[in-house]
mmCIF file of C-alpha atoms in Angstrom:
data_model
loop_
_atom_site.group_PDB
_atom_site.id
_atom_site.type_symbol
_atom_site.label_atom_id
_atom_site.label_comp_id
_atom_site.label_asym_id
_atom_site.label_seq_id
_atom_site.Cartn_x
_atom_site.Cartn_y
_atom_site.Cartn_z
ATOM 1 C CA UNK Q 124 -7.469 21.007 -16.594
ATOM 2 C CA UNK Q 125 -5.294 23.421 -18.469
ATOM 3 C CA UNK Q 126 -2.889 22.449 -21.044
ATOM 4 C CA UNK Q 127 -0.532 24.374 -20.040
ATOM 5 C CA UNK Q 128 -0.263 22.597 -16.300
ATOM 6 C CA UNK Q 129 -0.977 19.263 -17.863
ATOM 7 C CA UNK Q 130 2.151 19.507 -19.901
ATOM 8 C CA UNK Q 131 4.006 21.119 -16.935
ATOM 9 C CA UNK Q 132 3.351 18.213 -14.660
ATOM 10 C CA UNK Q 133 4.423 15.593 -17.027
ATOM 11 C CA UNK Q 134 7.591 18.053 -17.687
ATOM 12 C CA UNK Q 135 8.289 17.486 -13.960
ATOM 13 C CA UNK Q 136 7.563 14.319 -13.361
ATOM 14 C CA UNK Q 137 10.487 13.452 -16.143
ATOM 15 C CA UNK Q 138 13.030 15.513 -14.723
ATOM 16 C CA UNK Q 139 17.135 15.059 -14.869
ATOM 17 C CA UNK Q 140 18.697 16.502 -11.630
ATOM 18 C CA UNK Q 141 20.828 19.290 -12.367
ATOM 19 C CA UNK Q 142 22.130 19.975 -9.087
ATOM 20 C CA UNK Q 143 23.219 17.586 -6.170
ATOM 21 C CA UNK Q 144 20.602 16.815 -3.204
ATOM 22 C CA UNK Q 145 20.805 19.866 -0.567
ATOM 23 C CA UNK Q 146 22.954 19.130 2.659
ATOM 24 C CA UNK Q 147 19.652 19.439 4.636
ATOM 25 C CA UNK Q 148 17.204 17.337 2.377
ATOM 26 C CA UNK Q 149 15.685 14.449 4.335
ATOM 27 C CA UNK Q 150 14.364 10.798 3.004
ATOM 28 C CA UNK Q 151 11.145 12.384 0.635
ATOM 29 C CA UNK Q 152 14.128 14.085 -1.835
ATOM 30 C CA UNK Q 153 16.412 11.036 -1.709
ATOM 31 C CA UNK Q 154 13.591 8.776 -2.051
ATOM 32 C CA UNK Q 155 11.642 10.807 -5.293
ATOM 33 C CA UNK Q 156 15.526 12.210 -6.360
ATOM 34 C CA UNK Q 157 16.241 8.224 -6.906
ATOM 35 C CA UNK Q 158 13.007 7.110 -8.869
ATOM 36 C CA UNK Q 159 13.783 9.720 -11.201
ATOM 37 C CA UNK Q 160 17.553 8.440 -11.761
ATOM 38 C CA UNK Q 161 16.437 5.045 -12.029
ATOM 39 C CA UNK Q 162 13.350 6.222 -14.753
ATOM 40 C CA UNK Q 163 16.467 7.745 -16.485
ATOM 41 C CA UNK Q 164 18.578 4.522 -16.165
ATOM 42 C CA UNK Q 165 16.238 2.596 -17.830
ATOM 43 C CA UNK Q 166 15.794 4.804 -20.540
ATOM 44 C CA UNK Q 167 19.443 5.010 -21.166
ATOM 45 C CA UNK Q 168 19.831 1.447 -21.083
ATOM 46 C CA UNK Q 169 20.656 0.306 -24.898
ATOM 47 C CA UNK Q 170 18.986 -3.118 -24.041
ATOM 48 C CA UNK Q 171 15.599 -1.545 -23.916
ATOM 49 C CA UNK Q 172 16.220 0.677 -27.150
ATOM 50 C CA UNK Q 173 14.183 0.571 -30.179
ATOM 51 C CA UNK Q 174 10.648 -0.191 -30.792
ATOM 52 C CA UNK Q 175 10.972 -3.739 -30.435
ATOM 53 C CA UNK Q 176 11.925 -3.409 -26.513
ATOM 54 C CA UNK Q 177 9.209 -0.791 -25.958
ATOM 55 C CA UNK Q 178 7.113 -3.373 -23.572
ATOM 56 C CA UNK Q 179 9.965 -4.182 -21.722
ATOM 57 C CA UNK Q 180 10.734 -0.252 -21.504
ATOM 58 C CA UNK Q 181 7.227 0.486 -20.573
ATOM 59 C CA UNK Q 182 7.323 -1.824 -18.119
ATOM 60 C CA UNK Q 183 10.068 -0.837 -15.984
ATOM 61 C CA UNK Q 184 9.254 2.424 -16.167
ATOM 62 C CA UNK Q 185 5.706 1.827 -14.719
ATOM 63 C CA UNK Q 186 7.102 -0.067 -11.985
ATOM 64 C CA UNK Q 187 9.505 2.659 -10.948
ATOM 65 C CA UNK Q 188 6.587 5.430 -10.926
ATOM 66 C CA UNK Q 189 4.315 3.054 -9.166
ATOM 67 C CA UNK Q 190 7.066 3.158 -6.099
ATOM 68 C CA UNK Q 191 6.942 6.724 -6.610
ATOM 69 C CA UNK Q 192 3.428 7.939 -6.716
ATOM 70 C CA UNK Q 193 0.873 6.874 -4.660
ATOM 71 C CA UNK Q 194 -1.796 6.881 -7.684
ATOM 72 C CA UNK Q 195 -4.481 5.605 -5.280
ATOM 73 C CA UNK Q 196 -4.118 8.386 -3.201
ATOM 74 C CA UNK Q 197 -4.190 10.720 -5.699
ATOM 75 C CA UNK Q 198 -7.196 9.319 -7.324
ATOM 76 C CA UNK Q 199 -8.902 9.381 -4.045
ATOM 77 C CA UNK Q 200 -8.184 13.423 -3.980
ATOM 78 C CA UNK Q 201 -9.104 14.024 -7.507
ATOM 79 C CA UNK Q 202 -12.809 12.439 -6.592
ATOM 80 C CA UNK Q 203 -13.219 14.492 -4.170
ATOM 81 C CA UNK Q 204 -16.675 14.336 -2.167
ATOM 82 C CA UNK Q 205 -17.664 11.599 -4.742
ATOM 83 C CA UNK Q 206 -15.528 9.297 -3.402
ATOM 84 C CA UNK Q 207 -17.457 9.004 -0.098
ATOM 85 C CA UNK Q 208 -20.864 8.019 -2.450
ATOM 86 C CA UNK Q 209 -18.587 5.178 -4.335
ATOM 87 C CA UNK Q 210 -18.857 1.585 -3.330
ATOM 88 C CA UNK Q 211 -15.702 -0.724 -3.269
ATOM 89 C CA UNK Q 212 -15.543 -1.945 -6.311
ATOM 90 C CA UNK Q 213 -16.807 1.252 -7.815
ATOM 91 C CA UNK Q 214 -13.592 3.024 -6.221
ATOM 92 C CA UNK Q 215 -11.806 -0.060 -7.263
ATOM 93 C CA UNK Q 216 -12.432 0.848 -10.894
ATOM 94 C CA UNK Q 217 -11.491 4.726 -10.817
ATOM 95 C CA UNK Q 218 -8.277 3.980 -8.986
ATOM 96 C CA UNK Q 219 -7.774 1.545 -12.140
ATOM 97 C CA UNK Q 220 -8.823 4.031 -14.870
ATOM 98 C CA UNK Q 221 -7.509 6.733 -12.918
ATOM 99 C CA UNK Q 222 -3.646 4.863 -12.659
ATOM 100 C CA UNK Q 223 -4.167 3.435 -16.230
ATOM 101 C CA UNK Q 224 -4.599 7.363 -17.347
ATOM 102 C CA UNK Q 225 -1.738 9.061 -15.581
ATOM 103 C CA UNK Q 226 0.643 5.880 -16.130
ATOM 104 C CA UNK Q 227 0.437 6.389 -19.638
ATOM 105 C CA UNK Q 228 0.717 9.570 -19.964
ATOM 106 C CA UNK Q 229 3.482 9.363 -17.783
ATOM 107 C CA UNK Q 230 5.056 7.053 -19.909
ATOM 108 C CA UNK Q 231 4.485 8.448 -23.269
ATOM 109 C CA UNK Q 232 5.827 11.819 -22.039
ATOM 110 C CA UNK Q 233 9.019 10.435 -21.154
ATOM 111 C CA UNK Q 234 10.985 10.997 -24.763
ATOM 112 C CA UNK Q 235 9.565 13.840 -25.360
ATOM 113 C CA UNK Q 236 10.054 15.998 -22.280
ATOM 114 C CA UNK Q 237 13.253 14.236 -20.763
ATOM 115 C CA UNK Q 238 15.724 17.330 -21.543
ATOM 116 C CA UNK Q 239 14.237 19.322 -18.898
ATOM 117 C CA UNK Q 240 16.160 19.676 -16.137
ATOM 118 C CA UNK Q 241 14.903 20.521 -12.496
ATOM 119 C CA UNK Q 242 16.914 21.742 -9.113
ATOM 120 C CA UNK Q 243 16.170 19.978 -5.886
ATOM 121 C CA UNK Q 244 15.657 22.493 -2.912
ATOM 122 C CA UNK Q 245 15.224 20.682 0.105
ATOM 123 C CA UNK Q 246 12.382 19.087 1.498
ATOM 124 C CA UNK Q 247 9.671 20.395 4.913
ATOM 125 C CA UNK Q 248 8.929 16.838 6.772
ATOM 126 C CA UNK Q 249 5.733 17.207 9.317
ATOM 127 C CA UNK Q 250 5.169 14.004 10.565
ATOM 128 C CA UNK Q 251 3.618 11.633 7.546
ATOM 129 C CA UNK Q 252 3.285 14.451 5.381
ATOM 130 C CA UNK Q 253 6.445 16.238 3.293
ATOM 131 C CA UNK Q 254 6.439 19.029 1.130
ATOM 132 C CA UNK Q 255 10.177 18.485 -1.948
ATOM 133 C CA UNK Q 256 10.549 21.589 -2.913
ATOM 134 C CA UNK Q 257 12.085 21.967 -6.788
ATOM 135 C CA UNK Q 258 12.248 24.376 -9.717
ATOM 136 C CA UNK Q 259 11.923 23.684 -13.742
ATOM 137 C CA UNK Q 260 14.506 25.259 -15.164
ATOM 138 C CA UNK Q 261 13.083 27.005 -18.348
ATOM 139 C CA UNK Q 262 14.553 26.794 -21.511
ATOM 140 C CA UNK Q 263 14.005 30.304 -22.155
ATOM 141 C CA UNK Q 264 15.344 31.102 -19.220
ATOM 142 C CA UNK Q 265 14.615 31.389 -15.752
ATOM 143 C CA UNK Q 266 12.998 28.815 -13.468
ATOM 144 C CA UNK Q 267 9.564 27.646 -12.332
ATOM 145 C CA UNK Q 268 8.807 26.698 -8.615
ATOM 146 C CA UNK Q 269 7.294 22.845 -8.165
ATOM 147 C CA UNK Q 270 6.188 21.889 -5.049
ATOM 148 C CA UNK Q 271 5.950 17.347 -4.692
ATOM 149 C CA UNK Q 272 3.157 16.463 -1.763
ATOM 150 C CA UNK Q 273 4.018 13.100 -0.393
ATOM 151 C CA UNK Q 274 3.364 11.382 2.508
ATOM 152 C CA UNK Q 275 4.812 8.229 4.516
ATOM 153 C CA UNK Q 276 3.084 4.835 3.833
ATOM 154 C CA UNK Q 277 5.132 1.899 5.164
ATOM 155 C CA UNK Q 278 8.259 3.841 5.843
ATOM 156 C CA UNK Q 279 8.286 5.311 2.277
ATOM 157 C CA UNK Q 280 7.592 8.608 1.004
ATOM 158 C CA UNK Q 281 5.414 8.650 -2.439
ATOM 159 C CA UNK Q 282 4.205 11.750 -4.138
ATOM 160 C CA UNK Q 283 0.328 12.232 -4.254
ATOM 161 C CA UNK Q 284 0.229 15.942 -5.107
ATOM 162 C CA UNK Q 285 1.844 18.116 -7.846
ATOM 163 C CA UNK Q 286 1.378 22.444 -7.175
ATOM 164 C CA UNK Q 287 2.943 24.110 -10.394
ATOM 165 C CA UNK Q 288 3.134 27.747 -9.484
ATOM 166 C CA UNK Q 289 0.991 27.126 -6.369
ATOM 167 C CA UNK Q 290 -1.477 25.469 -8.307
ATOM 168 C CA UNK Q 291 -2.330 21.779 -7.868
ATOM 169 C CA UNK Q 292 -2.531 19.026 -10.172
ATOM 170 C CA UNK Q 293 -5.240 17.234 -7.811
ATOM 171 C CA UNK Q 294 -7.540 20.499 -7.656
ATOM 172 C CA UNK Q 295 -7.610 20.623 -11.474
ATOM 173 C CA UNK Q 296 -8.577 17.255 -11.662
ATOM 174 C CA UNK Q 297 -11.268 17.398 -8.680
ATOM 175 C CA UNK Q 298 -12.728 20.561 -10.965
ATOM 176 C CA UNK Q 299 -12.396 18.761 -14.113
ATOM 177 C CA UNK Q 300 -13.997 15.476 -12.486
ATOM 178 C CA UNK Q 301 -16.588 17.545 -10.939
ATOM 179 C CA UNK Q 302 -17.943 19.589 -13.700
ATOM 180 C CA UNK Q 303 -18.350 16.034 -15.687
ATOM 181 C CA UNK Q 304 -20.149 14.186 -12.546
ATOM 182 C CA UNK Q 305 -22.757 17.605 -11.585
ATOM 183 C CA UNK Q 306 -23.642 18.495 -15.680
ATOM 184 C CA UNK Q 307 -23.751 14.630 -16.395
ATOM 185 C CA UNK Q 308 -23.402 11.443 -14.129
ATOM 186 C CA UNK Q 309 -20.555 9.779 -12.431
ATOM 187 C CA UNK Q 310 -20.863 6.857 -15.148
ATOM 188 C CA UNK Q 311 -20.333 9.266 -17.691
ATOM 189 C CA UNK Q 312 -17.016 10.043 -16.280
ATOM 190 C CA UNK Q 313 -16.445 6.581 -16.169
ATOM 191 C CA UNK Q 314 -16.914 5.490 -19.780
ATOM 192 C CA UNK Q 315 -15.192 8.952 -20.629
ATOM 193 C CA UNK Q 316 -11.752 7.414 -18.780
ATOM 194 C CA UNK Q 317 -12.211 4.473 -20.197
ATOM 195 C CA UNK Q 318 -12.408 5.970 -23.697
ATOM 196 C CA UNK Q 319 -9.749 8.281 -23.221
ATOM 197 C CA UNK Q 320 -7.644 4.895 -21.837
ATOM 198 C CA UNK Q 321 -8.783 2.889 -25.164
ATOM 199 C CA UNK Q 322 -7.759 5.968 -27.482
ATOM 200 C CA UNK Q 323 -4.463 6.680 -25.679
ATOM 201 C CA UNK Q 324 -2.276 4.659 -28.241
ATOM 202 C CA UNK Q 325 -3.441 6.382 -30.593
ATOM 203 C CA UNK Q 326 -4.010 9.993 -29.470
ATOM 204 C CA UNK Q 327 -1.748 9.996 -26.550
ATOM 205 C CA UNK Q 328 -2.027 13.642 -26.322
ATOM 206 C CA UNK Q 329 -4.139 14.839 -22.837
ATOM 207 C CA UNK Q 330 -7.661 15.768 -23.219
ATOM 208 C CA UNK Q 331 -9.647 17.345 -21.080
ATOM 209 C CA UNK Q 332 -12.171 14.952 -19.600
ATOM 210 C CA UNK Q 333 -14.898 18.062 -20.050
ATOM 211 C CA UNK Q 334 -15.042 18.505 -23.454
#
């Protein structure tokens, strides 16, 4: 995937709201305009400052984006027409990986990126499926449309999709994922997650899976 979209999805997943919630937004932009209050809540909460709380911190926060995004789904997406050839357990394990990846870098990205601020637009509801339509505002000026895919599973909206400028975080990963599986194996994108999961602490900068 492209660095520059990596770093602009984590940007917007981190996101202060800088205006209030449109008089004709519906549940997906109260729903997703809520985790990100409460991410900030716990942030700002001087009883998990400090290195020593960081578990605790890490914690909460992972609970919060695990109400927000349906990982799972978007897993499932980023496989592609792999998925289909996967047993259980195997898709057991790259939902796992998969979460365990994006959770951290979720996480880790949180500090760093959390003076963006984003504008809530409104939100297109068609039956299961919603569209939350926001915009980074740029530092340097201007602003940068992001579109949030979620749909409805047990009367809550969670994101599974991320389009930055019309492009989508899933597709980059289904290219990314694909281009591993067809020049080597399926296992070798395996034990290439579960380095990349084993080196995060270390190296929590994004790689891409390819190289």
């Amino acid at each position: 995937m492209a660095t520059y979209h990596i770093r602009v999805f984590w940007i917007a997943m981190l996101l202060v709201a800088l205006t209030s919630t449109p008089a004709g937004a519906g549940p997906p932009t109260d729903q997703f305009r809520d985790g990100v209050d409460r991410v900030f809540k716990i942030l700002r909460d001087p009883e998990l400052k400090g290195d020593a709380q960081a578990g605790r911190r890490i914690a909460a926060v992972a609970q919060v984006a695990d109400e927000m995004f349906d990982f799972a789904e978007t897993a499932k997406r980023s496989l592609g027409r792999h998925w289909e050839a996967r047993t259980p357990a195997e898709r057991e394990e790259f939902v796992r990986l998969f979460t365990a990846l994006v959770q951290r870098s979720y996480i880790s990205r949180v500090d760093q990126y959390g003076s963006e601020k984003m504008i809530f637009r409104g939100d297109t509801i068609d039956g299961d499926q919603a569209i939350v339509r926001t915009a980074l505002v740029l530092r340097e000026g201007g602003q940068m449309p992001l579109d949030y895919r979620m749909h409805n599973v047990s009367d809550r909206w969670k994101v599974y999709d991320l389009s930055v400028d019309g492009i989508s975080l899933v597709a980059n990963y289904r290219a990314q994922f694909n281009k591993v599986i067809r020049s080597a194996s399926y296992e070798t994108l395996i034990e290439r997650l579960k380095s990349h999961n084993a080196e995060f602490a270390a190296a929590p900068a994004v790689r891409k899976l390819s190289q």
